Amino acid sequence: MLVTAVEARPLRSLAQARVELGPGIVSLVGPNGIGKTNLLEALYFALTGRSFRTGDRRDLIPFGESFARAEATVRDDDGIERRLLASVSRAEGRRHLLDGSPADPATISYNRPPVAVFAPDRLALIKGPPAERRAHLDEFLAARWPARADLRKRFGQVLAQRNALVGRIASHRATPGDLDVWDETMAAAAAPLVAARGAAVSELAGPFASTAEELGMEGAARIEYAPRAAGSAEEIRAGLAERRDADIRLGRSSWGPHLDELKIERDGRSLRRYGSQGQQRAALLALLFAERDTLLQARRVVPLLLLDDVMSELDPGRRERLVERLASGGQALITAASMDSLPDRASGSVVRMPLVISEAAAA
Ligand SMILES: Nc1ncnc2c1ncn2[C@@H]1O[C@H](COP(=O)(O)OP(=O)(O)OP(=O)(O)O)[C@@H](O)[C@H]1O
Ligand SMILES: [Mg+2]
């Protein structure tokens, strides 16, 4: 699957911008403030309906305007092109259209490549709370094993129902015995999710360690899955039964994969708590590349990689290695303030910003 074009019409500082994209690496080069990140954001918005920079889509609306809009053209392996359009308007809220018609998120994600973003603010994945890493891991496992894609959602639904029941028991509107069936249902939903997360991390661990080393992280980097409740459905159910009284006191479920952690460490210490900014950046890159390599090897659809400002903080040797990795397959967009920071292999397909608007388009 290939993204062949992106358009911002308008989005933030981009009044009207269109860029055609080829396979492989595309570099966006231009001075600070010219709109490179805005263009990546436009692409991300068109594909996912969200921003990677802000939770409030209205931030994308150009100052003084009333709406923002971005469009992407995606070509699938059979050569069929589809257009994805995302918009947000002060008056009408947001829309996400596939070939001009509203589509549900599942249909949209089926018709676009997964997207992975490296940007300075994405460090929350390393530095932030465990929920960020769980969500990210679940996205990866859905791309790796599409048949397991709904394990997270299924578990989430069961958890919400069990929590609601625990709340009713706490306020004496239900009895503890009512939990029997929900413990069993929750354990049955939890066990395959725990197994899938474990399998995902064991595939990623090797590539993560070697990529981190390649990108210059001193010390040994590793990732490890730390499930809150491991084992078979029967074992998880037994764990739930054991904690029943505590759960009723707490008013929520204190056992299960909603409390899992993906540990990311350097020399045995948490990078989240003790890592430097540079080490956290390297860990984030290593994780994204480990995922990409794993998906490539498994012949899955590889995520489109948006790498914002990644070159500036790497030395020339590491830039080369990064680009070499990118060249092994899949599509990537890189931003850079100047050509000097781009290795030769990344300077084949360069889009210079500001974009020169053709006379026809400007008319
Ligand atoms: N909602 C908005 N409406 C209009 N302009 C905006 C909006 N949000 C941000 N901008 C402007 O967009 C510009 C920044 O664009 P962007 O972040 O894409 O730059 P960049 O090329 O990535 O720069 P750098 O190399 O420094 O990262 C700033 O001038 C900022 O004021
Ligand atoms: Mg930028």
Short mmCIF file of C-alpha atoms and ligand atoms in Angstrom, two decimals:
data_model
loop_
_atom_site.label_atom_id
_atom_site.label_comp_id
_atom_site.label_asym_id
_atom_site.label_seq_id
_atom_site.Cartn_x
_atom_site.Cartn_y
_atom_site.Cartn_z
CA MET A 1 0.00 0.00 0.00
CA LEU A 2 1.35 3.35 -1.02
CA VAL A 3 0.39 6.91 -0.25
CA THR A 4 0.74 8.70 -3.57
CA ALA A 5 -0.27 12.26 -2.63
CA VAL A 6 -1.10 14.48 0.30
CA GLU A 7 -2.92 17.79 0.28
CA ALA A 8 -3.56 20.42 2.94
CA ARG A 9 -6.46 22.67 1.98
CA PRO A 10 -5.93 24.45 4.37
CA LEU A 11 -4.20 23.19 7.51
CA ARG A 12 -2.34 25.41 10.02
CA SER A 13 0.10 27.59 8.03
CA LEU A 14 -0.51 25.70 4.77
CA ALA A 15 -3.20 27.49 2.76
CA GLN A 16 -3.00 25.07 -0.13
CA ALA A 17 -0.25 22.50 -0.44
CA ARG A 18 -0.06 19.35 -2.52
CA VAL A 19 2.84 16.91 -2.57
CA GLU A 20 3.09 13.79 -4.72
CA LEU A 21 4.84 10.93 -2.99
CA GLY A 22 6.82 8.06 -4.45
CA PRO A 23 7.75 4.77 -2.80
CA GLY A 24 10.72 4.64 -0.45
CA ILE A 25 12.10 7.69 1.27
CA VAL A 26 10.73 11.17 0.60
CA SER A 27 12.55 14.07 2.26
CA LEU A 28 10.84 17.35 3.08
CA VAL A 29 13.48 20.05 3.26
CA GLY A 30 13.02 23.69 4.21
CA PRO A 31 13.84 26.30 6.82
CA ASN A 32 12.41 26.36 10.34
CA GLY A 33 8.79 27.37 10.54
CA ILE A 34 8.04 26.78 6.85
CA GLY A 35 5.45 24.07 7.49
CA LYS A 36 7.24 20.72 7.26
CA THR A 37 5.73 19.34 10.44
CA ASN A 38 2.38 20.79 9.37
CA LEU A 39 2.57 18.75 6.19
CA LEU A 40 3.33 15.54 8.10
CA GLU A 41 0.44 16.39 10.37
CA ALA A 42 -1.82 16.90 7.35
CA LEU A 43 -0.93 13.43 6.10
CA TYR A 44 -1.47 11.86 9.49
CA PHE A 45 -4.78 13.69 9.84
CA ALA A 46 -6.00 12.59 6.41
CA LEU A 47 -5.16 8.95 7.16
CA THR A 48 -6.20 8.62 10.79
CA GLY A 49 -8.58 11.52 11.41
CA ARG A 50 -6.37 12.61 14.33
CA SER A 51 -3.30 14.74 14.96
CA PHE A 52 -0.08 13.42 16.46
CA ARG A 53 0.59 16.86 17.94
CA THR A 54 -2.62 17.77 19.70
CA GLY A 55 -5.72 16.19 21.15
CA ASP A 56 -7.78 19.15 19.98
CA ARG A 57 -8.21 18.96 16.22
CA ARG A 58 -9.36 22.57 16.10
CA ASP A 59 -5.70 23.55 16.57
CA LEU A 60 -5.30 22.55 12.92
CA ILE A 61 -7.62 25.29 11.73
CA PRO A 62 -5.55 28.17 10.30
CA PHE A 63 -5.61 31.30 12.43
CA GLY A 64 -8.69 33.35 11.59
CA GLU A 65 -10.29 30.60 9.49
CA SER A 66 -13.22 28.34 10.19
CA PHE A 67 -12.05 24.90 9.06
CA ALA A 68 -9.07 22.68 8.26
CA ARG A 69 -9.00 19.92 5.69
CA ALA A 70 -6.45 17.37 4.51
CA GLU A 71 -6.63 14.71 1.84
CA ALA A 72 -4.48 11.69 1.02
CA THR A 73 -4.51 9.37 -1.97
CA VAL A 74 -3.70 5.75 -1.20
CA ARG A 75 -2.97 3.11 -3.83
CA ASP A 76 -3.43 -0.51 -2.80
CA ASP A 77 -1.47 -3.50 -4.11
CA ASP A 78 -3.96 -3.99 -6.93
CA GLY A 79 -3.40 -0.42 -8.11
CA ILE A 80 -6.77 0.81 -6.91
CA GLU A 81 -6.67 4.38 -5.64
CA ARG A 82 -8.77 5.70 -2.80
CA ARG A 83 -9.06 9.16 -1.37
CA LEU A 84 -9.22 9.81 2.34
CA LEU A 85 -10.37 13.19 3.51
CA ALA A 86 -10.38 14.49 7.08
CA SER A 87 -11.77 17.83 8.08
CA VAL A 88 -12.56 19.78 11.18
CA SER A 89 -14.75 22.82 11.28
CA ARG A 90 -15.68 25.16 14.12
CA ALA A 91 -19.33 24.98 13.14
CA GLU A 92 -19.73 21.39 12.02
CA GLY A 93 -17.19 19.37 13.96
CA ARG A 94 -15.14 16.72 12.25
CA ARG A 95 -15.55 14.37 9.33
CA HIS A 96 -13.56 11.50 7.89
CA LEU A 97 -14.49 10.43 4.39
CA LEU A 98 -13.45 7.54 2.19
CA ASP A 99 -13.96 8.32 -1.50
CA GLY A 100 -16.33 11.10 -0.53
CA SER A 101 -18.54 9.13 1.87
CA PRO A 102 -18.46 8.91 5.64
CA ALA A 103 -16.87 5.62 6.73
CA ASP A 104 -16.42 3.93 10.07
CA PRO A 105 -12.92 3.70 11.56
CA ALA A 106 -12.54 -0.01 10.78
CA THR A 107 -13.28 0.51 7.08
CA ILE A 108 -10.93 3.46 6.96
CA SER A 109 -8.06 1.66 8.62
CA TYR A 110 -8.52 -1.27 6.26
CA ASN A 111 -8.00 1.12 3.34
CA ARG A 112 -4.87 2.86 4.52
CA PRO A 113 -1.42 1.84 5.70
CA PRO A 114 -0.68 1.95 9.42
CA VAL A 115 1.28 5.08 10.33
CA ALA A 116 4.13 5.36 12.83
CA VAL A 117 5.38 8.76 13.90
CA PHE A 118 8.67 9.81 15.33
CA ALA A 119 8.45 13.36 16.61
CA PRO A 120 9.91 15.06 19.64
CA ASP A 121 6.53 15.05 21.41
CA ARG A 122 6.11 11.32 20.77
CA LEU A 123 8.58 10.73 23.58
CA ALA A 124 5.50 10.33 25.76
CA LEU A 125 5.52 6.76 24.52
CA ILE A 126 8.76 6.20 26.45
CA LYS A 127 8.25 8.75 29.24
CA GLY A 128 4.52 8.64 29.73
CA PRO A 129 2.24 6.31 31.70
CA PRO A 130 2.01 2.56 30.90
CA ALA A 131 -1.33 3.03 29.11
CA GLU A 132 0.51 4.70 26.21
CA ARG A 133 2.78 1.70 25.77
CA ARG A 134 -0.06 -0.80 26.07
CA ALA A 135 -2.02 1.00 23.37
CA HIS A 136 1.03 1.13 21.14
CA LEU A 137 1.84 -2.54 21.68
CA ASP A 138 -1.76 -3.49 20.88
CA GLU A 139 -1.61 -1.52 17.65
CA PHE A 140 1.53 -3.38 16.70
CA LEU A 141 0.08 -6.77 17.45
CA ALA A 142 -3.01 -5.93 15.40
CA ALA A 143 -0.75 -5.13 12.43
CA ARG A 144 1.33 -8.25 13.04
CA TRP A 145 -1.61 -10.63 13.45
CA PRO A 146 -4.74 -9.10 11.95
CA ALA A 147 -6.82 -11.99 13.28
CA ARG A 148 -5.95 -10.87 16.81
CA ALA A 149 -6.78 -7.22 16.15
CA ASP A 150 -9.93 -7.13 18.24
CA LEU A 151 -8.53 -8.77 21.39
CA ARG A 152 -7.95 -5.36 22.97
CA LYS A 153 -11.41 -4.07 22.22
CA ARG A 154 -13.06 -7.27 23.38
CA PHE A 155 -11.15 -7.22 26.66
CA GLY A 156 -11.93 -3.53 27.16
CA GLN A 157 -15.65 -4.18 26.82
CA VAL A 158 -15.60 -7.05 29.30
CA LEU A 159 -13.51 -5.03 31.75
CA ALA A 160 -15.95 -2.13 31.62
CA GLN A 161 -18.82 -4.49 32.35
CA ARG A 162 -17.04 -6.20 35.24
CA ASN A 163 -16.08 -2.82 36.70
CA ALA A 164 -19.68 -1.67 36.48
CA LEU A 165 -20.79 -4.79 38.33
CA VAL A 166 -18.09 -4.34 40.99
CA GLY A 167 -19.47 -0.83 41.49
CA ARG A 168 -23.01 -2.16 41.90
CA ILE A 169 -21.81 -4.74 44.42
CA ALA A 170 -19.99 -2.03 46.36
CA SER A 171 -23.23 -0.07 46.58
CA HIS A 172 -25.23 -3.22 47.47
CA ARG A 173 -27.19 -3.30 44.26
CA ALA A 174 -25.74 -6.69 43.33
CA THR A 175 -24.15 -9.58 45.21
CA PRO A 176 -20.52 -10.84 45.03
CA GLY A 177 -21.73 -14.13 43.59
CA ASP A 178 -22.83 -12.24 40.47
CA LEU A 179 -19.13 -11.88 39.67
CA ASP A 180 -18.63 -15.61 39.02
CA VAL A 181 -19.70 -15.41 35.40
CA TRP A 182 -17.88 -12.13 34.79
CA ASP A 183 -14.63 -13.43 36.26
CA GLU A 184 -14.78 -16.27 33.82
CA THR A 185 -15.66 -14.01 30.88
CA MET A 186 -12.94 -11.54 31.76
CA ALA A 187 -10.31 -14.25 32.17
CA ALA A 188 -11.31 -15.72 28.82
CA ALA A 189 -10.83 -12.32 27.17
CA ALA A 190 -7.63 -11.57 29.07
CA ALA A 191 -5.65 -14.76 28.40
CA PRO A 192 -5.38 -14.42 24.59
CA LEU A 193 -4.51 -10.73 24.90
CA VAL A 194 -1.74 -11.50 27.38
CA ALA A 195 -0.46 -14.27 25.11
CA ALA A 196 -0.49 -12.01 22.05
CA ARG A 197 1.32 -9.19 23.86
CA GLY A 198 3.91 -11.67 25.09
CA ALA A 199 4.42 -13.04 21.58
CA ALA A 200 4.70 -9.52 20.16
CA VAL A 201 7.33 -8.45 22.66
CA SER A 202 9.35 -11.60 22.19
CA GLU A 203 9.50 -10.89 18.45
CA LEU A 204 10.45 -7.26 19.04
CA ALA A 205 13.03 -7.75 21.77
CA GLY A 206 15.92 -8.83 19.54
CA PRO A 207 15.50 -6.18 16.82
CA PHE A 208 14.93 -3.55 19.51
CA ALA A 209 18.22 -4.30 21.26
CA SER A 210 20.22 -4.41 18.04
CA THR A 211 18.66 -1.24 16.60
CA ALA A 212 19.23 0.69 19.81
CA GLU A 213 22.86 -0.34 19.69
CA GLU A 214 23.12 0.60 16.03
CA LEU A 215 21.63 4.02 16.70
CA GLY A 216 24.27 4.66 19.27
CA MET A 217 22.66 4.03 22.61
CA GLU A 218 25.45 3.28 25.05
CA GLY A 219 24.62 0.45 27.39
CA ALA A 220 22.37 -2.50 26.76
CA ALA A 221 18.80 -1.57 25.82
CA ARG A 222 16.01 -4.04 26.22
CA ILE A 223 12.26 -4.30 26.26
CA GLU A 224 10.35 -6.72 28.39
CA TYR A 225 6.69 -7.49 28.76
CA ALA A 226 5.53 -7.29 32.36
CA PRO A 227 1.99 -8.67 32.50
CA ARG A 228 0.02 -7.97 35.65
CA ALA A 229 -1.79 -11.28 35.34
CA ALA A 230 -0.07 -14.00 33.35
CA GLY A 231 -1.04 -17.56 32.57
CA SER A 232 -4.02 -19.46 31.31
CA ALA A 233 -7.60 -18.25 31.49
CA GLU A 234 -8.09 -20.57 34.46
CA GLU A 235 -5.12 -19.05 36.30
CA ILE A 236 -6.30 -15.53 35.59
CA ARG A 237 -9.77 -16.43 36.79
CA ALA A 238 -8.31 -17.81 40.01
CA GLY A 239 -6.38 -14.54 40.44
CA LEU A 240 -9.57 -12.56 40.03
CA ALA A 241 -11.38 -14.71 42.57
CA GLU A 242 -8.55 -14.20 45.04
CA ARG A 243 -8.80 -10.41 44.70
CA ARG A 244 -12.57 -10.25 44.71
CA ASP A 245 -12.94 -8.66 48.15
CA ALA A 246 -10.20 -6.15 47.43
CA ASP A 247 -11.80 -5.25 44.09
CA ILE A 248 -15.15 -4.64 45.75
CA ARG A 249 -13.45 -2.36 48.29
CA LEU A 250 -11.57 -0.53 45.52
CA GLY A 251 -14.58 -0.39 43.24
CA ARG A 252 -12.62 -1.66 40.23
CA SER A 253 -10.73 -4.65 38.81
CA SER A 254 -7.18 -4.78 40.13
CA TRP A 255 -6.02 -7.82 38.17
CA GLY A 256 -5.64 -8.17 34.41
CA PRO A 257 -3.95 -6.91 31.25
CA HIS A 258 -5.33 -3.38 31.67
CA LEU A 259 -2.49 -3.01 34.19
CA ASP A 260 0.31 -4.48 32.07
CA GLU A 261 3.56 -2.66 31.44
CA LEU A 262 6.02 -2.75 28.57
CA LYS A 263 9.34 -2.17 30.30
CA ILE A 264 11.94 -0.25 28.35
CA GLU A 265 15.34 -0.30 30.01
CA ARG A 266 18.95 0.58 29.60
CA ASP A 267 21.43 -1.43 31.63
CA GLY A 268 18.58 -2.75 33.72
CA ARG A 269 17.19 0.68 34.65
CA SER A 270 13.94 2.19 33.46
CA LEU A 271 14.48 4.64 30.61
CA ARG A 272 11.19 6.19 31.52
CA ARG A 273 12.48 7.20 34.94
CA TYR A 274 16.21 7.58 34.45
CA GLY A 275 16.85 8.00 30.73
CA SER A 276 18.32 11.12 29.19
CA GLN A 277 16.42 12.85 26.41
CA GLY A 278 18.85 11.42 23.85
CA GLN A 279 18.51 7.90 25.21
CA GLN A 280 14.73 8.18 25.19
CA ARG A 281 14.81 9.37 21.59
CA ALA A 282 17.05 6.45 20.61
CA ALA A 283 14.72 4.04 22.40
CA LEU A 284 11.68 5.40 20.58
CA LEU A 285 13.41 5.10 17.22
CA ALA A 286 14.61 1.60 18.05
CA LEU A 287 11.10 0.54 18.97
CA LEU A 288 9.58 1.92 15.77
CA PHE A 289 12.29 0.28 13.67
CA ALA A 290 12.00 -3.03 15.49
CA GLU A 291 8.29 -3.03 14.67
CA ARG A 292 8.92 -2.16 11.08
CA ASP A 293 11.56 -4.87 10.66
CA THR A 294 9.33 -7.44 12.26
CA LEU A 295 6.40 -6.54 9.99
CA LEU A 296 8.63 -6.56 6.92
CA GLN A 297 9.93 -10.01 7.80
CA ALA A 298 6.43 -11.30 8.39
CA ARG A 299 5.41 -9.77 5.04
CA ARG A 300 2.75 -7.65 6.66
CA VAL A 301 1.78 -4.16 5.58
CA VAL A 302 4.56 -1.98 7.01
CA PRO A 303 3.66 1.30 8.61
CA LEU A 304 4.27 4.49 6.75
CA LEU A 305 6.95 6.18 8.87
CA LEU A 306 6.79 9.89 9.53
CA LEU A 307 10.15 10.97 10.94
CA ASP A 308 10.04 14.55 12.08
CA ASP A 309 13.33 16.20 12.83
CA VAL A 310 15.16 12.97 13.44
CA MET A 311 18.37 13.75 11.57
CA SER A 312 19.39 16.87 13.44
CA GLU A 313 20.37 15.02 16.58
CA LEU A 314 22.16 12.06 15.03
CA ASP A 315 25.79 12.07 13.97
CA PRO A 316 26.57 11.32 10.30
CA GLY A 317 27.32 7.63 10.89
CA ARG A 318 24.00 7.07 12.64
CA ARG A 319 22.12 9.02 9.97
CA GLU A 320 23.58 6.68 7.37
CA ARG A 321 22.54 3.62 9.31
CA LEU A 322 19.07 4.99 9.87
CA VAL A 323 18.57 5.63 6.18
CA GLU A 324 19.97 2.22 5.30
CA ARG A 325 17.29 0.71 7.52
CA LEU A 326 14.60 2.79 5.86
CA ALA A 327 15.77 1.73 2.43
CA SER A 328 15.03 -1.91 3.27
CA GLY A 329 11.36 -1.42 2.43
CA GLY A 330 8.22 0.56 3.09
CA GLN A 331 7.52 4.24 2.69
CA ALA A 332 8.95 7.00 4.86
CA LEU A 333 8.78 10.78 5.05
CA ILE A 334 11.65 12.61 6.71
CA THR A 335 11.83 16.29 7.51
CA ALA A 336 15.09 18.22 7.61
CA ALA A 337 15.96 21.89 7.85
CA SER A 338 18.80 21.55 5.37
CA MET A 339 20.20 19.14 2.81
CA ASP A 340 23.43 18.93 4.81
CA SER A 341 21.80 16.68 7.37
CA LEU A 342 20.47 14.25 4.74
CA PRO A 343 22.59 11.25 3.80
CA ASP A 344 22.93 10.70 0.04
CA ARG A 345 20.51 7.81 0.06
CA ALA A 346 17.79 10.06 1.43
CA SER A 347 18.36 12.85 -1.04
CA GLY A 348 16.96 11.04 -4.08
CA SER A 349 13.40 12.19 -3.63
CA VAL A 350 13.40 15.67 -2.10
CA VAL A 351 10.47 18.02 -1.75
CA ARG A 352 11.62 21.55 -1.08
CA MET A 353 9.52 23.86 1.02
CA PRO A 354 8.07 26.41 0.57
CA LEU A 355 6.22 24.58 -2.15
CA VAL A 356 6.10 26.33 -5.46
CA ILE A 357 2.46 26.50 -6.42
CA SER A 358 1.97 25.95 -10.11
CA GLU A 359 0.23 28.73 -12.05
CA ALA A 360 -2.69 26.47 -12.84
CA ALA A 361 -3.26 25.67 -9.17
CA ALA A 362 -2.80 29.26 -8.12
CA ALA A 363 -5.26 30.57 -10.69
N1 LIG B 1 -3.44 26.96 13.43
C1 LIG B 1 -2.44 27.59 12.79
N2 LIG B 1 -2.74 28.51 11.83
C2 LIG B 1 -1.75 29.13 11.15
N3 LIG B 1 -0.44 28.92 11.35
C3 LIG B 1 -0.10 28.02 12.29
C4 LIG B 1 -1.07 27.30 13.05
N4 LIG B 1 -0.42 26.48 13.89
C5 LIG B 1 0.88 26.68 13.68
N5 LIG B 1 1.09 27.60 12.71
C6 LIG B 1 2.34 28.10 12.18
O1 LIG B 1 3.01 27.09 11.49
C7 LIG B 1 4.40 27.37 11.54
C8 LIG B 1 5.17 26.15 11.96
O2 LIG B 1 5.06 25.21 11.01
P1 LIG B 1 5.83 23.85 11.23
O3 LIG B 1 5.79 23.44 12.64
O4 LIG B 1 5.29 22.89 10.23
O5 LIG B 1 7.30 24.30 10.82
P2 LIG B 1 8.54 23.38 10.45
O6 LIG B 1 8.86 23.57 9.01
O7 LIG B 1 8.29 22.00 10.92
O8 LIG B 1 9.67 24.06 11.32
P3 LIG B 1 10.88 23.41 12.17
O9 LIG B 1 11.97 23.12 11.18
O10 LIG B 1 11.25 24.50 13.10
O11 LIG B 1 10.36 22.23 12.86
C9 LIG B 1 4.62 28.43 12.60
O12 LIG B 1 4.94 29.64 11.95
C10 LIG B 1 3.30 28.50 13.28
O13 LIG B 1 3.00 29.79 13.75
MG MG B 2 8.97 20.90 12.49
#
